[in-house]
Short mmCIF file of C-alpha atoms and ligand atoms in Angstrom, two decimals:
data_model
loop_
_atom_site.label_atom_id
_atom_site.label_comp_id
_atom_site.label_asym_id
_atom_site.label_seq_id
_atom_site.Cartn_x
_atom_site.Cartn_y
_atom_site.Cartn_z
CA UNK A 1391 148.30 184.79 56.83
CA UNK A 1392 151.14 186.28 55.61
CA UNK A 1393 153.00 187.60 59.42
CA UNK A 1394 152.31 183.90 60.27
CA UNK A 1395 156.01 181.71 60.87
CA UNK A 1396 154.12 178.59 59.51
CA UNK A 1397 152.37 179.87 56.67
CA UNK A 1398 155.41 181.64 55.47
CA UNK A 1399 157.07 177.87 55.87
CA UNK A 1400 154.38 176.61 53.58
CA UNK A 1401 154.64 179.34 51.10
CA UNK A 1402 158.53 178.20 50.92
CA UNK A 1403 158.74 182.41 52.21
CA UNK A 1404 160.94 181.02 54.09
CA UNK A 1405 163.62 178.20 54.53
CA UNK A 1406 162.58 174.87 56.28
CA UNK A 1407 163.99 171.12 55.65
CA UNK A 1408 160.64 169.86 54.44
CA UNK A 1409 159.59 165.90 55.32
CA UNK A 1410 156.38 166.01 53.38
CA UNK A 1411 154.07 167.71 51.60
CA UNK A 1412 150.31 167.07 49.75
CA UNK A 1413 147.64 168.74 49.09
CA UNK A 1414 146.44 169.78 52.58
CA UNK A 1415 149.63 169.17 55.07
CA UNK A 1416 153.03 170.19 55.34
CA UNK A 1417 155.83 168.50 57.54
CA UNK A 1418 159.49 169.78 58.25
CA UNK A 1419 162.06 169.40 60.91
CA UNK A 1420 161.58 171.39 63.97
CA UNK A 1421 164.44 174.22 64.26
CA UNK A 1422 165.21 172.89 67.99
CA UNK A 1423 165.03 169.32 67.65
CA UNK A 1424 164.17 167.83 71.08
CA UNK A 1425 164.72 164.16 70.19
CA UNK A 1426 166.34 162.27 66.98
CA UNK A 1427 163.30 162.77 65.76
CA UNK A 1428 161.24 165.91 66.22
CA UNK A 1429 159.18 167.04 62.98
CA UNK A 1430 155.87 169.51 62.52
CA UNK A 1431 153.20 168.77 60.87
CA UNK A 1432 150.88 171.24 59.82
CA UNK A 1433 147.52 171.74 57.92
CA UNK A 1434 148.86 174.36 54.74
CA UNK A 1435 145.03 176.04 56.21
CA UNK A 1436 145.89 178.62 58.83
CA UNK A 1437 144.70 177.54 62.09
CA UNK A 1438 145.82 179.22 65.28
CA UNK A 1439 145.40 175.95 67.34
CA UNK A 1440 143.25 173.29 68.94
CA UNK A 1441 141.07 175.85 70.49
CA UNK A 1442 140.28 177.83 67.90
CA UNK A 1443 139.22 174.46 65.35
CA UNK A 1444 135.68 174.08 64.62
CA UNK A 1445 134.11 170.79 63.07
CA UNK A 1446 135.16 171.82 59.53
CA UNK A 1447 138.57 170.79 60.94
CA UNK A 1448 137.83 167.40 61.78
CA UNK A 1449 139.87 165.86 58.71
CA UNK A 1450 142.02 168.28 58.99
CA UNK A 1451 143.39 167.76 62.17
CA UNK A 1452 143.11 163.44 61.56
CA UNK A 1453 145.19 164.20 58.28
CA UNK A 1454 147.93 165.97 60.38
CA UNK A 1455 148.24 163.05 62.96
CA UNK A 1456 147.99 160.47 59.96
CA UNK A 1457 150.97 162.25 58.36
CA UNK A 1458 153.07 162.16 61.34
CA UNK A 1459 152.43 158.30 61.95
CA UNK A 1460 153.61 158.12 58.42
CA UNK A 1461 156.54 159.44 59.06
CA UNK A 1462 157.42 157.60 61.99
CA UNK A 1463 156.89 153.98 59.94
CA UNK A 1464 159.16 155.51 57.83
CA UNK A 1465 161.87 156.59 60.28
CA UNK A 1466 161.59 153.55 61.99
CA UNK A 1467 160.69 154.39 65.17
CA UNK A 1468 157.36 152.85 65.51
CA UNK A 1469 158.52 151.34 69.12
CA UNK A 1470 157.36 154.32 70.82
CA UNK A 1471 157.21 157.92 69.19
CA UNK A 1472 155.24 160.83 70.67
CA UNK A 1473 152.15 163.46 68.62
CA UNK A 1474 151.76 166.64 70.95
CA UNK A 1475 149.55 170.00 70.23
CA UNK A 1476 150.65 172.09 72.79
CA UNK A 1477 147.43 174.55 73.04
CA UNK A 1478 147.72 177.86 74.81
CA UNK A 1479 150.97 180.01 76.28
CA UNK A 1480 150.41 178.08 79.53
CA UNK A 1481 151.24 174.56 77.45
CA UNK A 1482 154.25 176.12 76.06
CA UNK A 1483 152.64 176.87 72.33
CA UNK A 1484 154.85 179.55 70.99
CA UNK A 1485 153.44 179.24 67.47
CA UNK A 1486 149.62 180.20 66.81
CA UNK A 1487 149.48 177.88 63.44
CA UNK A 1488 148.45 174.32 64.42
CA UNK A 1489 151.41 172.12 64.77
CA UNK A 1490 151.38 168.11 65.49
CA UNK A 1491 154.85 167.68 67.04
CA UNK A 1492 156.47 163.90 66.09
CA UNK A 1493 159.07 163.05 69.18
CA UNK A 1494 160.53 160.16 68.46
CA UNK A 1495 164.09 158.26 68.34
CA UNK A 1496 164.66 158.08 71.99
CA UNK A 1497 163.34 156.69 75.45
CA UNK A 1498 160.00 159.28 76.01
CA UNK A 1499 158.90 159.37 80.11
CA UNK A 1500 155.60 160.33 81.05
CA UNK A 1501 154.01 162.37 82.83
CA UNK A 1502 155.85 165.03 80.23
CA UNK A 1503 157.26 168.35 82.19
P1 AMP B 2552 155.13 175.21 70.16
O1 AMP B 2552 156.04 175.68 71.25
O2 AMP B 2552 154.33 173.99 70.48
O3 AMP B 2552 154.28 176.34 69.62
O4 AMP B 2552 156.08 174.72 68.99
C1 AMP B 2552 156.70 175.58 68.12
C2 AMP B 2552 157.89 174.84 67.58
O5 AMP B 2552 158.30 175.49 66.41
C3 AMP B 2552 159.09 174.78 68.51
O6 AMP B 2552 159.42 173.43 68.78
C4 AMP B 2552 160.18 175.52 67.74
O7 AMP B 2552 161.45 174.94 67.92
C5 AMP B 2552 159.69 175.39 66.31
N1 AMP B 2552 160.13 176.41 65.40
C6 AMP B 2552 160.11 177.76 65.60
N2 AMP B 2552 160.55 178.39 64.50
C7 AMP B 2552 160.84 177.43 63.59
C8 AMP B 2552 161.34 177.44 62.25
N3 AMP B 2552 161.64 178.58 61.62
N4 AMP B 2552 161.54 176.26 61.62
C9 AMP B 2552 161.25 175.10 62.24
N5 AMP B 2552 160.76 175.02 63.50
C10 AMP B 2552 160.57 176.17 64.15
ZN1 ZN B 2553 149.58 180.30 59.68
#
């Protein structure tokens, strides 16, 4: 989709600081870091979120979360990191592209806010 933030990310339209990249995902640092670690992952297929996936998806969506824990053995912080999809305005998804958020590198509390 060519107005869509992510897939212009993908397309390397526009800048990001990329973490990983295959065939079906792409990873890169999140522009407002909210931890030491805070990367997206997302499926190079657009997707405008959880809701909107069908079973088609199903690998999809593993392959995203897969990616991330990759990242965090990686990184190091394999103590306790953090995959989120927020889904829907009222979660706080600003984005309509699918996006696993890694949170990692510091203390996480739960319930989140
Ligand atoms: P969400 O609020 O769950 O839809 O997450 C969207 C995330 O994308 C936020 O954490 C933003 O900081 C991040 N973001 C927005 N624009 C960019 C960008 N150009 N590059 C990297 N991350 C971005
Ligand atoms: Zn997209």
């Amino acid at each position: 989709m060519t107005n869509c933030l992510f897939c212009r990310i993908v397309a390397g339209e526009l800048p990001s600081k990329k973490v990983h990249e295959d065939e079906q995902t792409f990873a890169f640092e999140d522009i407002r870091p909210q931890a030491p670690t805070h990367v997206l992952v997302v499926p190079k297929k657009h997707l405008r979120g959880l809701k909107e996936a069908g079973p088609e998806d199903v690998e999809l969506i593993g392959r995203c979360h897969l990616v991330a824990a990759q990242i965090a053995r990686q990184r190091g912080i394999e103590n306790g990191y953090r995959t989120v999809l927020n889904v829907g305005p009222g979660a706080g998804q600003s984005v309509f592209h699918l996006h696993v958020h890694l949170l990692g590198g510091r203390r996480l509390d739960w319930p989140p806010g």
